[in-house]
Coordinates of C-alpha atoms and ligand atoms in Angstrom, one line a residue:
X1 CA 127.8 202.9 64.0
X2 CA 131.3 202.4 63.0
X3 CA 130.8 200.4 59.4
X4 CA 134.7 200.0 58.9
X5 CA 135.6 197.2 57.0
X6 CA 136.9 194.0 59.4
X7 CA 139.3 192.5 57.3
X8 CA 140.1 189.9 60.6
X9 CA 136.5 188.7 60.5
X10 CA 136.5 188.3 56.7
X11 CA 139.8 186.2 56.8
X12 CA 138.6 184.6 59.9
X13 CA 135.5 183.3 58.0
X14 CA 136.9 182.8 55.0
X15 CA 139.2 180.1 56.9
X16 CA 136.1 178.8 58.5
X17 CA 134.9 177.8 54.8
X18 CA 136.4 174.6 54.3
X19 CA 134.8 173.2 57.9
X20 CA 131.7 175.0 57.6
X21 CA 131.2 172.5 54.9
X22 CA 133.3 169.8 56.4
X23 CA 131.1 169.3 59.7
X24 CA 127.8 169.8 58.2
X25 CA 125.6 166.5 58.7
X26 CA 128.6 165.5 61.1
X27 CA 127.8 164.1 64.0
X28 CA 129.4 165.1 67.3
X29 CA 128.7 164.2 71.0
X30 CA 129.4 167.1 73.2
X31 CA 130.5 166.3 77.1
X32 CA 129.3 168.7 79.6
X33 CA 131.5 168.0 83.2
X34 CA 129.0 169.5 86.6
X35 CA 131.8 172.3 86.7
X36 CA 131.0 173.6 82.8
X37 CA 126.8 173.1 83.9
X38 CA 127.8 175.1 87.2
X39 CA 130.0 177.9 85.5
X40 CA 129.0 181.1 84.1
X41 CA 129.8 180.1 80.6
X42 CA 126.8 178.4 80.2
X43 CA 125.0 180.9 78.2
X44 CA 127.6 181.5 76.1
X45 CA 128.1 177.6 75.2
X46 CA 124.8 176.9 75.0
X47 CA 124.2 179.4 72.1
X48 CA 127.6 178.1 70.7
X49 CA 126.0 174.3 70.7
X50 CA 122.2 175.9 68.9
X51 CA 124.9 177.6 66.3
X52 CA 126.3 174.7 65.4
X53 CA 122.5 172.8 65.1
X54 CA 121.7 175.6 62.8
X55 CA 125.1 175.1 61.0
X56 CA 123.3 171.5 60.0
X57 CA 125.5 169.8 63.1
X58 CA 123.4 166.3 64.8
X59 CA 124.4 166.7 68.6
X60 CA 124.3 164.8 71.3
X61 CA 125.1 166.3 74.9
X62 CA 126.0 164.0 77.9
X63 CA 126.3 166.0 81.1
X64 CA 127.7 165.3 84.4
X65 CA 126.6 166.3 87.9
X66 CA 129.6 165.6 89.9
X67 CA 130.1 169.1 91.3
X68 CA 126.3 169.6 91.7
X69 CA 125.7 166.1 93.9
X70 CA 128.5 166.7 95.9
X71 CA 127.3 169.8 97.1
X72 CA 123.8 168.5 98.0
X73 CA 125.0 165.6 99.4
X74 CA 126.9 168.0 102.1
X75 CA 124.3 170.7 102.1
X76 CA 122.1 167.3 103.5
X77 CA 125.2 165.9 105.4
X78 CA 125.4 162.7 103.5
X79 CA 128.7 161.5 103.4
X80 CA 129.1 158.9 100.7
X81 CA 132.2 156.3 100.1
X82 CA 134.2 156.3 97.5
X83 CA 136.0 153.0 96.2
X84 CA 138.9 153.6 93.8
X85 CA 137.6 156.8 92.8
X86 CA 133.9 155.3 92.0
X87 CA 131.3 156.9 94.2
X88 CA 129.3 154.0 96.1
X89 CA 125.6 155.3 95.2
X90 CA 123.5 153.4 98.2
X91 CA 119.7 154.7 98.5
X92 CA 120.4 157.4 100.3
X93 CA 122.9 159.0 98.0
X94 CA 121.2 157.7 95.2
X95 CA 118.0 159.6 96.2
X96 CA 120.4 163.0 95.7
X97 CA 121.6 161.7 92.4
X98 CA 118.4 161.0 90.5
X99 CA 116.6 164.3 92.2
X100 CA 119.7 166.6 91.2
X101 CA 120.5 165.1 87.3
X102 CA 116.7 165.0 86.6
X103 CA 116.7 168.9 87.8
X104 CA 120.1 169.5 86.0
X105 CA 118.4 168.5 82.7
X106 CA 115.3 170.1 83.1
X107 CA 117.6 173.7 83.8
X108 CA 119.0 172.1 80.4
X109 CA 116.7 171.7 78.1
X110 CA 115.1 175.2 79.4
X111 CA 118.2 177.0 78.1
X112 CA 118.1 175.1 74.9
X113 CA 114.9 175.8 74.0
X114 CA 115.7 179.8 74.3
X115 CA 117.8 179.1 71.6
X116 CA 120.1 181.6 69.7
X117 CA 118.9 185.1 71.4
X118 CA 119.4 188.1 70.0
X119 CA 119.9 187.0 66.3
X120 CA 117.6 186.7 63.5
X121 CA 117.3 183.1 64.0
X122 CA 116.0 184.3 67.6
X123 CA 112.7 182.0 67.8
X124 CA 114.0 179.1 65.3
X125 CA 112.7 176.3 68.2
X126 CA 115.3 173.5 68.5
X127 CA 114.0 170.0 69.9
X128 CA 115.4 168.6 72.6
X129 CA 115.0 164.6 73.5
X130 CA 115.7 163.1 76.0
X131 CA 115.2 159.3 76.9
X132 CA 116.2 155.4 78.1
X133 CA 119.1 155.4 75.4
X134 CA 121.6 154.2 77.8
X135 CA 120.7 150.8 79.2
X136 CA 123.1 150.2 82.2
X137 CA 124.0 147.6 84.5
X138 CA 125.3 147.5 87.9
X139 CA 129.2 148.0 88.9
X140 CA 128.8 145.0 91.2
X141 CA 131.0 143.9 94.2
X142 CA 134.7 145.1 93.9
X143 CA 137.1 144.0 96.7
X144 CA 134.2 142.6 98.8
X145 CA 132.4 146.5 98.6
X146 CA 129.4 146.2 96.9
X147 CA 128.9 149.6 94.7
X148 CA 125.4 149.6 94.8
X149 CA 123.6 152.0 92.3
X150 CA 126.5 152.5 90.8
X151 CA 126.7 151.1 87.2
X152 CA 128.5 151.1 84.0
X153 CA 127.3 151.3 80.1
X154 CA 125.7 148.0 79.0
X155 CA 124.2 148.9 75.6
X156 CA 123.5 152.0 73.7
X157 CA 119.9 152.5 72.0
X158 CA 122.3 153.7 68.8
X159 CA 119.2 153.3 66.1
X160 CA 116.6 155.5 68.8
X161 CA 119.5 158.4 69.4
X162 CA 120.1 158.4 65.5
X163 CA 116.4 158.7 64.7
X164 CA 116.2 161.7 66.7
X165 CA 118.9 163.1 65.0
X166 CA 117.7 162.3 62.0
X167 CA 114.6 164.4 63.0
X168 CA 116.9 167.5 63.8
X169 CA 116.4 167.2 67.8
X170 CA 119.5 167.7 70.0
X171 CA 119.6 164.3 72.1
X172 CA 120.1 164.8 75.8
X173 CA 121.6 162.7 78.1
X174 CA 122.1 162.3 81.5
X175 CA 124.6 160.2 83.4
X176 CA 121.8 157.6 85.0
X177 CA 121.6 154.3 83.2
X178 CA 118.0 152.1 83.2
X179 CA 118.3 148.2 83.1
X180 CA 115.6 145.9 81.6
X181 CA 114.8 144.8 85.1
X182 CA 113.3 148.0 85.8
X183 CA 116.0 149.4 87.7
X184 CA 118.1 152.8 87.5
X185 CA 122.0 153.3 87.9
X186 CA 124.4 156.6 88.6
X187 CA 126.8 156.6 85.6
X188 CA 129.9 157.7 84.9
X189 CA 129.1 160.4 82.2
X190 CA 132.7 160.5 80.8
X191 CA 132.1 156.5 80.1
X192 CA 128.8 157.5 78.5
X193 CA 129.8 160.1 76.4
X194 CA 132.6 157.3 74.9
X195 CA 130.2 154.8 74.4
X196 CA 127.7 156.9 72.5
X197 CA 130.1 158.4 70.0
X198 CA 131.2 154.8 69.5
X199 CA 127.6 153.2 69.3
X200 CA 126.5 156.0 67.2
X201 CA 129.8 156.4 64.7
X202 CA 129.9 159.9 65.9
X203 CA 132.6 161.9 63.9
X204 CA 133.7 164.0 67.0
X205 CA 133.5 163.4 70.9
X206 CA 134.4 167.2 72.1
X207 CA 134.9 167.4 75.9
X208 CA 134.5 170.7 77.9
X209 CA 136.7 171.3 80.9
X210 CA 138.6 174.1 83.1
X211 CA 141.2 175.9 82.3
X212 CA 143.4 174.3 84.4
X213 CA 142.2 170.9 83.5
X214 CA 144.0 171.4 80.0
X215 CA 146.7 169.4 78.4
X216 CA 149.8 170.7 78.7
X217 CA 153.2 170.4 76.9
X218 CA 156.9 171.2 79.5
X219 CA 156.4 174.9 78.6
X220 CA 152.8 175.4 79.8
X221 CA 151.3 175.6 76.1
X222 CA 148.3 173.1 75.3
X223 CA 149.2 170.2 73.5
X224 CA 147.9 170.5 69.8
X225 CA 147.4 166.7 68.8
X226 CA 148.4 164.0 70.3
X227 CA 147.7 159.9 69.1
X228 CA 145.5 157.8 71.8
X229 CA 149.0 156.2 72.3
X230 CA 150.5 159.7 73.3
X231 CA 147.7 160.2 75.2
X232 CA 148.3 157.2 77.0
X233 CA 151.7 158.3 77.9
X234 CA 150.8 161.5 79.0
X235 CA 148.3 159.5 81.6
X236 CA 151.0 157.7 83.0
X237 CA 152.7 161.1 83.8
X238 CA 150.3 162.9 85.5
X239 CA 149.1 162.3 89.2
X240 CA 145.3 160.9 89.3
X241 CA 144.7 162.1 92.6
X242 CA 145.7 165.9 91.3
X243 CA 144.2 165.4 87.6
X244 CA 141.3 163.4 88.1
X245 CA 139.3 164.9 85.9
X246 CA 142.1 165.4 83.0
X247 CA 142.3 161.6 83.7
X248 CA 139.2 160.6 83.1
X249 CA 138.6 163.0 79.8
X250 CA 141.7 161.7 78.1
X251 CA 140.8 158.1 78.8
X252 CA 136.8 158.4 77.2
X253 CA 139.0 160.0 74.0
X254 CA 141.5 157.2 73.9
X255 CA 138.7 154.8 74.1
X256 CA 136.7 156.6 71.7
X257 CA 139.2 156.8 69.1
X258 CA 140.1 153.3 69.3
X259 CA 136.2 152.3 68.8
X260 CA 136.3 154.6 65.5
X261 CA 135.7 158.1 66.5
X262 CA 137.9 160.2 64.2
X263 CA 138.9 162.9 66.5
X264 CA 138.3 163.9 70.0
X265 CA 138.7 167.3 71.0
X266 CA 139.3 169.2 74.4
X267 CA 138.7 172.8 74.9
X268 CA 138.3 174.8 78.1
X269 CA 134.8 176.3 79.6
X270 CA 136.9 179.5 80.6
X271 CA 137.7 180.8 77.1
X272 CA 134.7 182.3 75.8
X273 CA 134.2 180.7 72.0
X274 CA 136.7 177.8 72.4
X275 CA 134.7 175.2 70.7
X276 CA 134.0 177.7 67.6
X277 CA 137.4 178.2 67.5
X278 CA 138.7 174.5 68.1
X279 CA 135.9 173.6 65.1
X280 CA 136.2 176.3 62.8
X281 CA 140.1 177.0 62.6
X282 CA 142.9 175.0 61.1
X283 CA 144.9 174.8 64.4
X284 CA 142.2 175.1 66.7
X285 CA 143.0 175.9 70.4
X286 CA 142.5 173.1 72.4
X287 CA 143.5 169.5 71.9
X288 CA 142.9 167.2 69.4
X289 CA 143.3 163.2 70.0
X290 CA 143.3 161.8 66.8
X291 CA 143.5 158.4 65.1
X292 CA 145.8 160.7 62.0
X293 CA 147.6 163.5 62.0
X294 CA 146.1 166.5 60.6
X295 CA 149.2 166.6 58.6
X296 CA 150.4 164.0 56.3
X297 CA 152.9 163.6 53.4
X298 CA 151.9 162.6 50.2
X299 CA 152.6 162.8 46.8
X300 CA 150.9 165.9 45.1
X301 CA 148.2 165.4 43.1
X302 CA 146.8 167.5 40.1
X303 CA 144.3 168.7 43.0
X304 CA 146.7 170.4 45.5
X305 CA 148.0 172.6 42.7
X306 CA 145.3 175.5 43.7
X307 CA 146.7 175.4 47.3
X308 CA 150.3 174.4 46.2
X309 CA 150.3 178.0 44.0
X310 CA 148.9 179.7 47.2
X311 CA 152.0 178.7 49.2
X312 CA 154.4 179.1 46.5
X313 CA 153.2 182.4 45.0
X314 CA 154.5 184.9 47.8
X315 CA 157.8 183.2 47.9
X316 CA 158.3 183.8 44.2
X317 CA 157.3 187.2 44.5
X318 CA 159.8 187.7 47.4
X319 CA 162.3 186.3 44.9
X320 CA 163.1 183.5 46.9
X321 CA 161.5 181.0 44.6
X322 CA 161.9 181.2 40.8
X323 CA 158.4 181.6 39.1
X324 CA 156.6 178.4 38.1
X325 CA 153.6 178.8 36.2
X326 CA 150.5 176.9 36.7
X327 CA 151.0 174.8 33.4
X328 CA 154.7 173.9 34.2
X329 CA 153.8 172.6 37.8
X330 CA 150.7 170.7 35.8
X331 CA 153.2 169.2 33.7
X332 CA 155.8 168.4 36.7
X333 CA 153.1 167.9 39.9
X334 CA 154.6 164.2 39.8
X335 CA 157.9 165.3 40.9
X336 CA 156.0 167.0 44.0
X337 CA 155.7 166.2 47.1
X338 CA 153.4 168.1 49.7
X339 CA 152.5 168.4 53.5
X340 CA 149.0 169.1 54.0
X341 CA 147.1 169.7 56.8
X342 CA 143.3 169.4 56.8
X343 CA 143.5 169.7 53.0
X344 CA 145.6 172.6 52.5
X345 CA 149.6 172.2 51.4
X346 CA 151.6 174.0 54.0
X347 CA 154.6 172.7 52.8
X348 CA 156.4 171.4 49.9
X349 CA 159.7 169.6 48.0
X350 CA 160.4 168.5 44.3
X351 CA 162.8 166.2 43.2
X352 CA 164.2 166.3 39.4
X353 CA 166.6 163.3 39.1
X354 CA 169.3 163.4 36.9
X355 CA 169.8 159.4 36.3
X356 CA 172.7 159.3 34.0
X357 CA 174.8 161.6 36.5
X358 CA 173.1 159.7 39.5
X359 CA 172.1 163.3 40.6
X360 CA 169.2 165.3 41.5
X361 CA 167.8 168.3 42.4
X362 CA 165.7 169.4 45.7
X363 CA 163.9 172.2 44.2
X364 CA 160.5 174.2 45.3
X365 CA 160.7 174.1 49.4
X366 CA 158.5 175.7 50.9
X367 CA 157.1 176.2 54.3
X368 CA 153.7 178.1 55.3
X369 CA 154.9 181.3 57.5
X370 CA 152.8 179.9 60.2
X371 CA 154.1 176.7 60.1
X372 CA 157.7 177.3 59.9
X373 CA 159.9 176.5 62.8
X374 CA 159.7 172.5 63.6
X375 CA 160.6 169.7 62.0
X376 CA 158.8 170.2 58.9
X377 CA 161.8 170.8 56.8
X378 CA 163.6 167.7 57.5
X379 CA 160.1 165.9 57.0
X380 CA 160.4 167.1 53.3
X381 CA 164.2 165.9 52.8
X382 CA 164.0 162.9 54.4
X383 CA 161.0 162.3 52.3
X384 CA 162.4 163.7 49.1
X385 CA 165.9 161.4 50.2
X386 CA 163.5 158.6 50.1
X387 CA 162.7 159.1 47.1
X388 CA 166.1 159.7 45.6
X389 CA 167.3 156.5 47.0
X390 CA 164.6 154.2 45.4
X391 CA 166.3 156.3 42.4
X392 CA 169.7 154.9 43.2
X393 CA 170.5 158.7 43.5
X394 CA 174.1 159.4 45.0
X395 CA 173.9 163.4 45.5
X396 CA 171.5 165.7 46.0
X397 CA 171.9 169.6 45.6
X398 CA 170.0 172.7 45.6
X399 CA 170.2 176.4 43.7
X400 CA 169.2 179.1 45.8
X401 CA 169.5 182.5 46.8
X402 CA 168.7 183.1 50.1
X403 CA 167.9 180.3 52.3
X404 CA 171.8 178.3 52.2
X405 CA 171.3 178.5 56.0
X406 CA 168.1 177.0 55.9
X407 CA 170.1 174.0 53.5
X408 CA 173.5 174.2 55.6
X409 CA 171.6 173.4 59.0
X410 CA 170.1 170.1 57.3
X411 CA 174.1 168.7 56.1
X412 CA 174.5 170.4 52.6
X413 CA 177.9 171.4 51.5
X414 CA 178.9 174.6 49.5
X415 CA 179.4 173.1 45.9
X416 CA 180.3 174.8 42.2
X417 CA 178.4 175.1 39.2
X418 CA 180.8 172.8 37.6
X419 CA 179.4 169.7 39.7
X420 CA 176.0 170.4 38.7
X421 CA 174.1 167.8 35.9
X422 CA 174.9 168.9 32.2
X423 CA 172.0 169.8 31.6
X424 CA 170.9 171.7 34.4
X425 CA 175.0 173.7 34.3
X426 CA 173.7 174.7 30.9
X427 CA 170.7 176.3 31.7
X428 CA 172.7 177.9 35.3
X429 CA 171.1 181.9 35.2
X430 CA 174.5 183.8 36.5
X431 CA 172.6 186.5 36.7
X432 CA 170.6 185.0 39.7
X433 CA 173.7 183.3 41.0
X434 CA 172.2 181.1 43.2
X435 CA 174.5 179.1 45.1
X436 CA 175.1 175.8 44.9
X437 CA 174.8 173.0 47.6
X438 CA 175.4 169.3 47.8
X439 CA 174.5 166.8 50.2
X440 CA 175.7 163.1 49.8
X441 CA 172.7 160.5 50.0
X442 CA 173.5 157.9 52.6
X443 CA 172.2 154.4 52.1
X444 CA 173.9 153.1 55.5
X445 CA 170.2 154.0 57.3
X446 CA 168.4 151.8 54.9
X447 CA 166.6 149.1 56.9
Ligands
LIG501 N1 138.9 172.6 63.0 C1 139.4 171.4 62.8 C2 138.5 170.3 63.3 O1 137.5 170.5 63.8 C3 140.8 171.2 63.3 C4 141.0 171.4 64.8 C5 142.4 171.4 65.2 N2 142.5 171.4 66.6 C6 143.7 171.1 67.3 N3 143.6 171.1 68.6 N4 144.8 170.8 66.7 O2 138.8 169.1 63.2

């Protein structure tokens, strides 16, 4: 046995920290699409879903059938009608529906019960309930067609789904709806899966799919994060008849995050580990449709300073920064402003002002490696400008040695020592000669 040391994993999990702690007692409802049931990535997911019970992770999993009733409906040569994209359920098909899901969530809660194989936790039993949680009613007539057993949500049991997760069972359900009349209905399990996270305040609705069911950006890369309103836009772009499916995922996370649900996440069946990745990683690799950003500017706070000296710390030892030790930047952390994502500062700007001279310094940039490259630095300077402005600022400029590029590209100007604040001329290190660059504050954009 090869006992080398795995510095990847260590980083890896060492990265995973912060959410390992983050999504315990979370609540997420997992969508299971017919083609991710059908695939042979089953296994695999289904020991990803008991990992993340045992991580302390309440679950709910809605499945769908779709794939799996269409082919017994032809292997029986029932041919059923479809009415704006809404199967027409009438007895016959019906019949199929209720004889295929109840058999789809038997096969289910079978490979649930096996559990994490092949671990030490091989044995650790996980519940599984299933129940009446989802009380629907019927679709009605539409157009003069009458849709039959086809129904939408009415009402979610939310207190009887949270009591079971309150008891450590996975909840289980399938896309057939009951009424109080004693009836059944075939359900649209994407519509499901939206109103449970709603009903239930679920933290995270996290929708499997195929690979080429992903969200895609002009160059063929998936799509990060997107807003519901993004989202919505993206909708109007594609063609429903091609990306039905992609249709009908992005719409139950637009609805979800406008009832509340925090973030809705998308990750393909295909790529083994996806939704360990998407959960336990900063960037994930699926996408996220949030209600915010990831990322947001703020004003630093005596807390960021840990993560603030973690960015900052191999810049100054590349000499691009000048040191700032951790009582100088307690002292100044109100002059800072950060970028975080998820917690940590990936970027950051400070502004000394210099009111007599109507002057002021950009000082401490800083951009994560990985998250160099878009728009980040002109997020920090037209934040920092902000600032300056409420200052009655007129000039801002900026010492430093090797990134005048970096400061040229966003409308500084080559300046000399000579125009630089008193104080700050008096104090210039020639031995570092850093140049010196200016950029005029315009108060024109100022709504
Ligand atoms: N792991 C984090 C979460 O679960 C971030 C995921 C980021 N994913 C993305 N597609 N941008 O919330």
């Amino acid at each position: 046995m090869n006992r080398s040391s795995d510095l990847n994993l260590v980083q890896a999990f060492r990265h995973s920290g912060p959410y390992l702690k983050h999504h315990r007692g979370s609540t997420f409802v997992i969508m299971l699409p017919g083609a991710t049931v059908g695939s042979p990535y089953l296994d695999d997911i289904i020991s990803d879903i008991a990992l993340l019970q045992s991580l302390g992770v309440k679950l709910v999993l809605v499945f769908g059938a779709r794939e799996q009733i269409d082919a017994e409906l032809e292997k029986q040569h029932i041919v059923t009608k479809f009415h704006k994209r809404v199967r027409i359920a009438d007895d016959e098909t019906f019949e199929v529906i209720k004889r295929v899901c109840g058999s789809m969530q038997i096969d289910l809660a079978s490979k649930l019960s096996m559990g994490l194989i092949n671990t030490p936790m091989q044995g650790s039993r996980l519940s599984v309930v299933s129940g009446n949680f989802i009380t629907a009613r019927p679709l009605g007539v539409c157009d003069g067609i009458d849709y039959i057993h086809s129904g939408i949500v009415r009402r979610v049991d939310s207190d009887n789904i949270r009591r079971e997760l309150a008891n450590n069972s996975i909840v289980l359900i399938s896309p057939v709806g009951y009424s109080i009349t004693g009836e059944s209905f075939s359900v649209n399990s994407e519509d499901i899966a939206a109103q449970v996270a709603i009903a239930i305040k679920a933290d995270k609705l996290i929708t499997f799919c195929n690979d080429n069911e992903l969200i895609l950006d002009g160059d063929g890369e998936v799509i990060a994060e997107l807003f519901p309103t993004q989202a919505e836009q993206y909708l109007d772009k594609i063609d429903p008849d091609i990306h039905n499916s992609t249709c009908r995922y992005l719409r139950a996370a637009i609805t979800s995050c406008r009832g509340g649900v925090e973030r809705c996440h998308l990750v393909s069946h295909e790529q083994n580990g996806a939704i360990i990745q998407e959960l336990f990683t900063r960037d994930g690799i699926g996408t996220q449709i949030v209600r915010q950003s990831a990322e947001q500017v703020s004003q630093a706070t005596i807390h960021d300073i840990p993560s603030l000296m973690d960015l900052i710390r191999p810049l100054e030892i590349e000499g691009i920064l000048v040191h700032r030790p951790r009582e100088q930047l307690e002292m100044e952390i109100d002059h800072y402003i950060v970028i975080k994502r998820d917690g940590m500062v990936i970027a950051s700007a400070a502004l000394y002002c210099y009111d007599e001279e109507k002057l002021a310094e950009l000082a401490c940039v800083a951009i994560h490696p990985s998250y160099r490259g878009s728009n980040r630095g002109n997020i920090l300077i037209n934040k920092i400008e902000e600032l300056a402005r409420k200052r009655g600022i007129k000039k801002l400029f900026v010492l430093t040695t090797k990134s005048a590029h970096f400061f040229l590209e966003k409308g500084f100007v080559p300046g000399n020592v000579e125009d630089l604040p008193k104080e700050k001329r008096e104090h210039y290190n020639y031995q570092r000669m850093s140049k010196v660059l200016f950029r005029t504050i315009n108060y024109d954009q100022v709504h």
